[in-house]
XYZ file of C-alpha atoms in Angstrom:
538
model
C 0.000 0.000 0.000
C 1.470 3.320 -1.024
C 0.201 5.585 1.736
C -0.002 5.094 5.456
C -3.461 5.794 6.856
C -3.735 9.295 8.237
C -6.046 9.422 11.231
C -8.888 11.896 10.842
C -10.748 10.969 13.990
C -8.672 11.917 17.011
C -8.850 14.466 19.752
C -5.076 14.512 19.911
C -5.455 17.937 18.261
C -6.994 19.252 21.472
C -3.499 19.324 22.933
C -2.489 21.913 20.362
C -3.659 24.804 22.435
C -0.979 24.074 24.996
C 1.760 24.748 22.487
C 0.204 27.172 20.061
C -2.005 29.167 22.350
C -2.262 31.960 19.816
C -4.676 29.584 18.069
C -8.059 28.140 18.850
C -8.333 24.501 17.850
C -11.677 23.198 16.662
C -12.973 19.687 16.072
C -14.539 19.723 12.614
C -15.716 16.120 12.446
C -18.632 14.616 14.356
C -16.817 11.270 14.308
C -13.987 12.571 16.500
C -12.927 10.100 19.181
C -11.860 10.887 22.708
C -8.295 10.102 23.714
C -9.455 7.174 25.832
C -11.387 5.728 22.903
C -8.552 6.220 20.455
C -5.773 4.848 22.636
C -7.725 1.870 23.914
C -6.094 -0.580 21.494
C -2.735 -1.101 19.761
C -4.465 -0.285 16.467
C -5.527 3.043 17.942
C -1.909 3.876 18.647
C -0.997 3.209 15.037
C -3.870 5.421 13.921
C -2.643 8.160 16.235
C 0.858 7.738 14.821
C -0.710 8.419 11.425
C -1.984 11.684 12.876
C 1.544 12.825 13.737
C 2.677 12.081 10.186
C -0.581 13.396 8.766
C -0.024 16.910 10.104
C 2.786 17.217 7.547
C 0.375 16.518 4.680
C -3.105 17.488 5.875
C -4.537 20.763 7.120
C -7.755 19.619 8.722
C -10.279 16.842 9.089
C -12.617 18.018 6.354
C -12.154 18.882 2.696
C -9.169 20.566 1.044
C -10.127 23.933 2.508
C -10.428 22.763 6.105
C -7.973 23.640 8.852
C -7.987 22.587 12.490
C -5.976 25.733 13.215
C -8.836 28.117 13.791
C -8.389 31.525 12.214
C -5.636 30.318 9.865
C -6.507 29.484 6.274
C -5.668 26.015 4.984
C -3.958 27.552 1.957
C -1.462 29.422 4.127
C -0.816 26.694 6.689
C -0.141 23.416 4.869
C 3.319 22.331 6.023
C 4.876 21.376 2.676
C 3.458 24.373 0.835
C 4.604 26.859 3.477
C 8.025 25.242 3.666
C 8.366 25.377 -0.123
C 7.302 29.019 -0.246
C 9.876 29.995 2.379
C 12.739 27.896 1.017
C 12.170 28.409 -2.732
C 9.837 31.302 -3.501
C 12.148 33.659 -1.597
C 15.087 32.725 -3.882
C 16.379 32.793 -7.451
C 14.564 29.666 -8.632
C 10.898 30.530 -9.000
C 8.305 33.299 -9.009
C 4.526 33.257 -8.400
C 2.221 35.113 -10.774
C -0.777 35.874 -8.579
C 0.537 38.323 -6.042
C -2.924 38.994 -4.653
C -2.650 35.600 -2.970
C -2.000 36.225 0.705
C 1.642 36.648 1.632
C 3.225 35.613 -1.660
C 4.265 39.036 -2.962
C 6.160 39.886 0.216
C 7.967 36.559 0.210
C 9.137 36.566 -3.388
C 10.131 40.231 -3.242
C 11.903 39.770 0.119
C 9.805 42.421 1.834
C 8.086 40.230 4.433
C 7.114 41.327 7.932
C 5.873 39.642 11.086
C 2.314 40.075 9.778
C 2.845 37.726 6.816
C 0.149 35.012 6.958
C 2.386 32.318 5.465
C 4.930 32.875 8.225
C 2.143 32.478 10.780
C 0.968 29.353 8.972
C 4.436 27.782 8.995
C 5.139 28.709 12.618
C 1.762 27.424 13.782
C 1.726 24.234 11.719
C 5.248 23.339 12.814
C 4.523 23.969 16.474
C 1.318 21.979 16.014
C 3.556 19.076 15.024
C 5.420 19.487 18.311
C 2.138 19.508 20.208
C 0.738 16.426 18.481
C 4.028 14.589 19.035
C 4.082 15.547 22.710
C 0.554 14.270 23.199
C 1.389 10.942 21.578
C 4.377 10.579 23.892
C 2.222 11.379 26.938
C -0.318 8.782 25.873
C 2.205 6.002 25.237
C 4.206 5.819 28.449
C 4.584 2.378 30.092
C 2.133 3.507 32.756
C -0.491 4.517 30.209
C -0.118 1.285 28.258
C -0.437 -0.800 31.396
C -3.501 1.101 32.602
C -5.190 0.389 29.261
C -4.407 -3.301 29.341
C -1.856 -3.145 26.546
C 0.739 -5.506 27.996
C 1.656 -7.889 25.175
C 5.416 -7.737 24.676
C 4.953 -7.508 20.911
C 2.425 -4.657 21.176
C 4.550 -2.731 23.655
C 7.657 -3.153 21.479
C 5.782 -1.911 18.418
C 4.396 1.131 20.233
C 7.899 1.918 21.472
C 9.021 2.027 17.830
C 6.175 4.474 17.190
C 7.465 6.580 20.079
C 10.934 6.693 18.544
C 9.531 7.824 15.204
C 7.449 10.512 16.909
C 10.549 11.832 18.669
C 12.225 12.179 15.260
C 9.200 14.010 13.861
C 9.281 16.390 16.825
C 13.014 16.944 16.303
C 12.319 17.595 12.618
C 9.764 20.226 13.597
C 12.280 21.950 15.844
C 14.890 21.680 13.064
C 12.592 23.702 10.815
C 11.957 26.258 13.553
C 15.712 26.593 14.106
C 16.410 27.017 10.406
C 13.569 29.376 9.523
C 12.954 31.409 12.677
C 16.174 30.947 14.647
C 14.218 30.232 17.834
C 11.110 28.495 19.158
C 9.017 28.015 22.269
C 10.370 24.801 23.768
C 7.843 22.277 25.052
C 8.081 18.535 25.680
C 5.727 15.837 26.867
C 6.919 16.499 30.424
C 5.326 19.938 30.418
C 1.712 20.492 31.476
C -1.035 21.493 29.085
C -1.448 25.226 28.487
C 2.255 25.660 29.195
C 3.911 28.649 27.539
C 7.299 27.272 26.685
C 10.521 29.190 27.267
C 12.305 30.568 24.234
C 15.118 28.371 22.914
C 17.662 29.985 20.596
C 19.474 28.253 17.765
C 22.251 26.869 19.947
C 19.788 25.395 22.440
C 17.643 23.925 19.686
C 20.693 22.512 17.929
C 21.803 20.775 21.127
C 18.352 19.358 21.793
C 17.851 18.049 18.242
C 21.332 16.550 18.076
C 21.000 14.829 21.453
C 17.475 13.604 20.753
C 18.280 12.129 17.338
C 21.495 10.443 18.431
C 19.609 8.959 21.366
C 16.759 7.577 19.289
C 18.574 6.358 16.142
C 19.545 2.940 17.611
C 15.864 2.155 18.270
C 14.650 3.075 14.763
C 14.162 0.597 11.962
C 17.049 0.222 9.548
C 17.038 2.246 6.346
C 14.465 1.096 3.794
C 12.888 -1.518 6.102
C 9.913 0.460 7.415
C 6.597 0.675 5.586
C 6.456 3.462 3.032
C 5.605 6.836 4.503
C 7.202 6.102 7.868
C 10.707 7.181 8.766
C 13.747 5.099 9.651
C 17.360 5.572 10.734
C 18.262 7.319 7.470
C 15.682 10.073 7.986
C 17.148 10.895 11.417
C 20.693 10.705 10.047
C 19.717 13.035 7.200
C 18.414 15.679 9.607
C 21.705 15.508 11.495
C 23.695 15.736 8.265
C 21.738 18.856 7.286
C 22.340 20.387 10.702
C 26.037 19.649 10.608
C 26.444 21.059 7.090
C 24.828 24.304 8.262
C 26.353 24.315 11.744
C 28.471 27.406 11.094
C 25.266 29.289 10.283
C 23.346 27.879 13.230
C 25.899 27.832 16.046
C 29.078 29.382 14.607
C 31.007 26.088 14.822
C 31.953 23.954 11.794
C 30.909 20.305 11.904
C 31.908 19.094 8.467
C 33.480 15.842 9.601
C 30.277 15.000 11.436
C 28.285 15.833 8.288
C 30.404 13.470 6.209
C 29.915 10.708 8.776
C 26.137 11.043 8.719
C 26.059 11.226 4.933
C 28.109 8.039 4.760
C 25.687 6.329 7.131
C 22.752 7.343 4.923
C 24.524 6.220 1.764
C 25.289 2.861 3.380
C 21.564 2.353 3.888
C 21.151 0.834 0.439
C 19.684 3.738 -1.515
C 20.364 3.745 -5.269
C 20.048 6.569 -7.794
C 17.112 6.150 -10.145
C 18.323 5.755 -13.702
C 15.743 8.280 -14.908
C 16.084 11.534 -12.965
C 12.439 12.463 -13.529
C 11.095 9.251 -11.983
C 11.771 10.921 -8.629
C 9.062 13.489 -9.346
C 6.210 11.440 -10.815
C 2.968 10.085 -9.388
C 4.604 6.765 -8.493
C 7.756 8.251 -6.968
C 7.044 6.232 -3.822
C 8.777 3.400 -5.700
C 12.010 5.376 -6.092
C 15.085 3.661 -4.646
C 16.500 7.133 -4.107
C 13.827 8.454 -1.744
C 14.823 8.801 1.911
C 11.715 10.589 3.174
C 8.847 12.304 1.423
C 5.749 14.317 2.246
C 2.875 12.166 1.089
C 0.301 13.273 -1.431
C -2.686 11.340 -2.678
C -5.415 12.611 -4.978
C -8.114 10.977 -2.846
C -6.776 10.482 0.688
C -4.856 13.724 1.220
C -6.768 16.288 -0.791
C -5.221 19.660 0.009
C -3.260 22.378 -1.710
C 0.108 21.104 -0.590
C 3.549 21.407 -2.111
C 3.318 19.064 -5.102
C -0.267 20.042 -5.942
C 0.889 23.666 -6.049
C 4.072 22.867 -7.975
C 2.539 20.640 -10.654
C -0.528 22.777 -11.281
C 1.644 25.887 -11.082
C 4.261 24.796 -13.607
C 1.674 24.374 -16.386
C 2.304 27.150 -18.907
C -0.282 29.825 -19.608
C 0.716 29.833 -23.277
C 1.414 26.136 -23.666
C -1.717 24.795 -21.938
C 0.222 21.586 -21.346
C -1.405 20.458 -18.103
C -3.633 17.474 -18.841
C -1.615 16.158 -21.757
C 1.805 16.425 -20.146
C 1.311 16.376 -16.367
C -2.158 14.983 -15.716
C -3.491 18.192 -14.137
C -5.667 21.065 -15.251
C -3.157 23.740 -14.287
C -3.464 27.189 -12.783
C -2.910 29.519 -15.713
C 0.849 29.859 -15.455
C 1.165 30.424 -11.706
C 4.872 29.519 -11.511
C 7.777 30.544 -13.682
C 11.565 30.484 -13.526
C 13.728 33.440 -12.647
C 16.452 34.138 -15.183
C 19.352 33.280 -12.905
C 18.239 29.676 -12.544
C 17.829 29.231 -16.294
C 21.350 30.539 -16.882
C 22.868 27.763 -14.765
C 22.356 25.490 -17.777
C 23.756 27.913 -20.348
C 27.351 26.684 -20.653
C 29.270 23.553 -21.604
C 27.760 20.132 -20.992
C 24.969 21.689 -18.942
C 23.296 22.752 -22.194
C 22.450 19.091 -22.922
C 21.892 18.116 -19.285
C 18.646 16.101 -18.974
C 17.745 18.121 -15.869
C 17.350 21.142 -18.159
C 13.621 20.561 -18.286
C 12.451 24.093 -18.832
C 11.084 25.633 -22.006
C 10.934 29.204 -23.189
C 10.566 29.109 -26.916
C 8.198 31.199 -28.998
C 6.385 34.019 -27.237
C 8.097 33.524 -23.887
C 10.793 35.886 -22.687
C 13.642 35.049 -20.344
C 13.180 38.310 -18.469
C 10.238 38.855 -16.135
C 9.531 42.554 -16.412
C 6.014 42.371 -15.003
C 5.461 39.661 -12.371
C 1.734 39.509 -13.171
C 2.352 38.512 -16.799
C 2.292 34.708 -16.883
C 3.815 34.648 -20.386
C 7.049 36.205 -19.161
C 9.701 33.841 -17.861
C 10.460 30.235 -18.799
C 8.427 27.340 -17.377
C 9.563 24.110 -15.730
C 8.651 20.519 -16.637
C 10.208 18.668 -13.703
C 7.236 17.394 -11.672
C 4.291 15.377 -12.952
C 1.027 13.816 -11.800
C 1.620 10.935 -14.198
C 3.433 7.711 -13.402
C 6.591 6.545 -15.142
C 4.283 4.541 -17.415
C 2.338 7.682 -18.325
C -0.793 6.935 -16.298
C -2.408 10.064 -14.855
C -3.235 10.381 -11.166
C -6.744 9.822 -9.890
C -7.465 13.566 -9.699
C -6.602 16.324 -12.149
C -6.358 18.828 -9.276
C -4.982 17.020 -6.230
C -1.868 15.109 -7.235
C -0.530 11.677 -6.282
C 3.087 12.830 -6.390
C 4.917 12.834 -3.069
C 7.225 15.730 -2.234
C 10.863 14.502 -2.139
C 11.965 16.036 1.144
C 15.214 14.048 1.346
C 16.757 11.909 -1.397
C 20.117 10.284 -2.087
C 21.356 12.844 -4.625
C 21.274 15.533 -1.944
C 23.343 13.304 0.343
C 26.019 12.918 -2.360
C 26.327 16.668 -2.812
C 26.291 17.319 0.924
C 29.145 14.882 1.433
C 31.201 16.533 -1.312
C 30.639 20.039 0.022
C 31.397 19.058 3.617
C 34.600 17.306 2.531
C 35.735 20.302 0.503
C 35.031 22.729 3.343
C 36.761 20.448 5.842
C 39.811 20.442 3.585
C 40.023 24.205 3.235
C 37.467 25.450 0.714
C 35.631 28.583 1.807
C 33.082 30.929 0.286
C 35.791 33.524 -0.266
C 38.271 31.414 -2.221
C 38.264 29.243 -5.320
C 39.965 26.217 -3.755
C 39.497 22.941 -5.613
C 39.720 20.444 -2.796
C 37.288 17.714 -3.864
C 38.809 14.305 -3.186
C 38.280 11.072 -5.105
C 35.220 9.995 -3.102
C 33.515 13.342 -3.563
C 34.212 13.278 -7.297
C 32.712 9.796 -7.482
C 29.505 11.074 -5.909
C 29.371 14.200 -8.071
C 30.047 12.281 -11.264
C 27.358 9.718 -10.453
C 24.894 12.602 -10.750
C 26.659 14.040 -13.791
C 26.475 10.669 -15.580
C 22.764 10.346 -14.904
C 22.290 13.890 -16.153
C 24.080 12.926 -19.357
C 22.136 9.748 -20.175
C 24.635 7.419 -18.534
C 27.665 8.737 -20.410
C 30.814 10.401 -19.094
C 30.297 13.443 -21.309
C 29.584 15.725 -18.374
C 32.031 14.279 -15.874
C 34.200 16.682 -13.915
C 37.722 16.444 -12.526
C 39.071 17.928 -9.311
C 40.222 21.060 -11.135
C 36.610 21.736 -12.206
C 35.064 21.580 -8.767
C 35.078 24.508 -6.358
C 32.311 25.716 -4.062
C 30.791 27.869 -6.809
C 30.377 24.704 -8.859
C 28.809 22.918 -5.890
C 26.105 25.479 -5.206
C 25.196 25.689 -8.887
C 25.134 21.906 -9.146
C 22.885 21.761 -6.101
C 20.428 24.034 -7.906
C 20.629 22.039 -11.125
C 19.983 18.796 -9.251
C 17.677 19.902 -6.425
C 15.723 22.883 -7.782
C 12.214 23.339 -6.374
C 12.876 20.712 -3.656
C 12.963 23.010 -0.630
C 16.715 23.557 -0.201
C 17.636 26.738 -2.052
C 17.268 29.416 0.648
C 19.274 27.351 3.092
C 21.998 26.806 0.476
C 22.230 30.475 -0.477
C 22.586 31.481 3.171
C 25.357 28.930 3.741
C 27.209 30.261 0.694
C 26.742 33.913 1.741
C 24.633 34.585 -1.356
C 21.402 35.503 0.424
C 21.202 38.327 2.959
C 24.334 40.449 2.945
C 25.695 38.779 -0.182
C 26.392 40.345 -3.574
C 24.588 37.698 -5.639
C 21.390 39.188 -7.039
C 18.467 37.710 -8.918
C 15.340 39.007 -10.624
C 13.072 40.797 -8.156
C 15.387 40.162 -5.224
C 14.774 42.958 -2.730
C 11.762 44.162 -4.786
C 13.916 45.437 -7.677
C 13.449 44.036 -11.188
C 17.162 43.344 -11.669
C 17.692 42.491 -8.003
C 19.379 44.245 -5.124
C 21.040 43.132 -1.916
C 19.294 43.048 1.431
C 20.485 42.776 5.011
C 21.558 39.634 6.838
C 18.625 40.037 9.205
C 16.507 38.477 6.448
C 18.486 35.242 6.799
C 15.922 34.328 9.433
C 12.248 35.142 9.350
C 10.421 37.227 11.961
C 8.284 35.537 14.557
C 4.608 36.115 13.706
C 2.941 38.884 15.668
C 0.182 36.548 16.857
C 2.739 34.103 18.253
C 4.564 36.832 20.146
C 1.277 38.009 21.618
C 0.354 34.495 22.724
C 3.642 33.710 24.469
C 5.381 36.540 26.378
C 8.528 34.392 26.624
C 9.196 34.971 22.927
C 11.151 37.929 21.554
C 11.279 39.257 18.011
C 14.317 38.632 15.820
C 16.724 41.494 15.197
C 15.823 43.822 12.330
C 12.093 43.277 12.561
């Protein structure tokens, strides 16, 4: 079965108010169960586990427009969509046509404030994940299991595995808070309900996440042995690898050796690059041997306007009208287009014939986007699809079956190479070519796939510096939720001299301050918890 069952019928959401007290939480479904009803059986615990995962894909218990976060629209609070907006729409890779949509104009023009509804949606949804995780952990202690008559050794062992996975999901939530907001209210299952958590800064969050993941990894299932949709050791190792690669940004201390170690552990998990690059982004990408963890999407079971539904409908061209025929969706009139600077990363050498060059801009399209509202300006992408590798369209032409590839093997290869180069002396301010043989092997595995299995695009050590790495990351990982983080690490975001179209609200781009390297805490969240303070510059 492709998708795990997401629980719709649980009052676990009632615990949300304790962690996101700026919100009112409402039960939308008359079939909602009480906690005692839900957790009465081992099956109930698995259903509740689905709820912790489900918060990353769903917004509410009703239709696509429902949200259990009262007062926050489903369209501005779906986890994957908000994450994608913050990590990609704010960068050089993509632009959104319909700037009347709440919050989008400020994000893509880098003029956001603490009043931005998408920031509130991301903050609230992510802290909701913490709250749901905490409630599961409260409900699954040995004492609780015993009091409910769940004493079978096999059942207890299985629920303990669920607990380990939930701890990873909570750590992942705090990882996103650390990366995006630089701080978070800190709350665990040991805290009482309605507790206003103290503010943890990046260093405190980093320490907690690192300790928590290293503690829980031994109890997780081995890579690629869990049922699809549930995490394993590799997911936890990947979060650590990401943290270590960005440790100089987060805590001012390099941890490149640690990053390489975690990458090697992930790689040893048995993942294999898909021969066809685009099979990672199709409606049956759950079969990809390259996928480490994804955000699930299903045209029937998870109907919402999440990341891949937005991406696939959005990439359909307003001029081309290529939605149903090419991608199995109706499309949204050219909602998404490419900024010039991304297109130009394929303009030289072997990159001109790179299979990942999946954009088109022929005919009436212009490379330049002079007027953001004109959907015919700017090239369009053809990377994601709601059709399977065999060309079969998803069950819905609006809500896609394509899972969002949060972590995949190709990213691990490039992370290893970058960490090794930085460990061996490469910095953002020099052109050192320090890639060793192992790093080149990983890089060239991607280059060969991008060149139809040939060595035509292979690189040698003299070709590879950090400028090559960040461009290669964009060529390989564009629109996958990594770009903002990468640009910050390479000093090409706030405070940097790398500009792109409409950066800083100027058509040709302009620099902005380093304070924009983290987002402001939403005004509503500050009001709800007096322990929180606003980030500098906001």
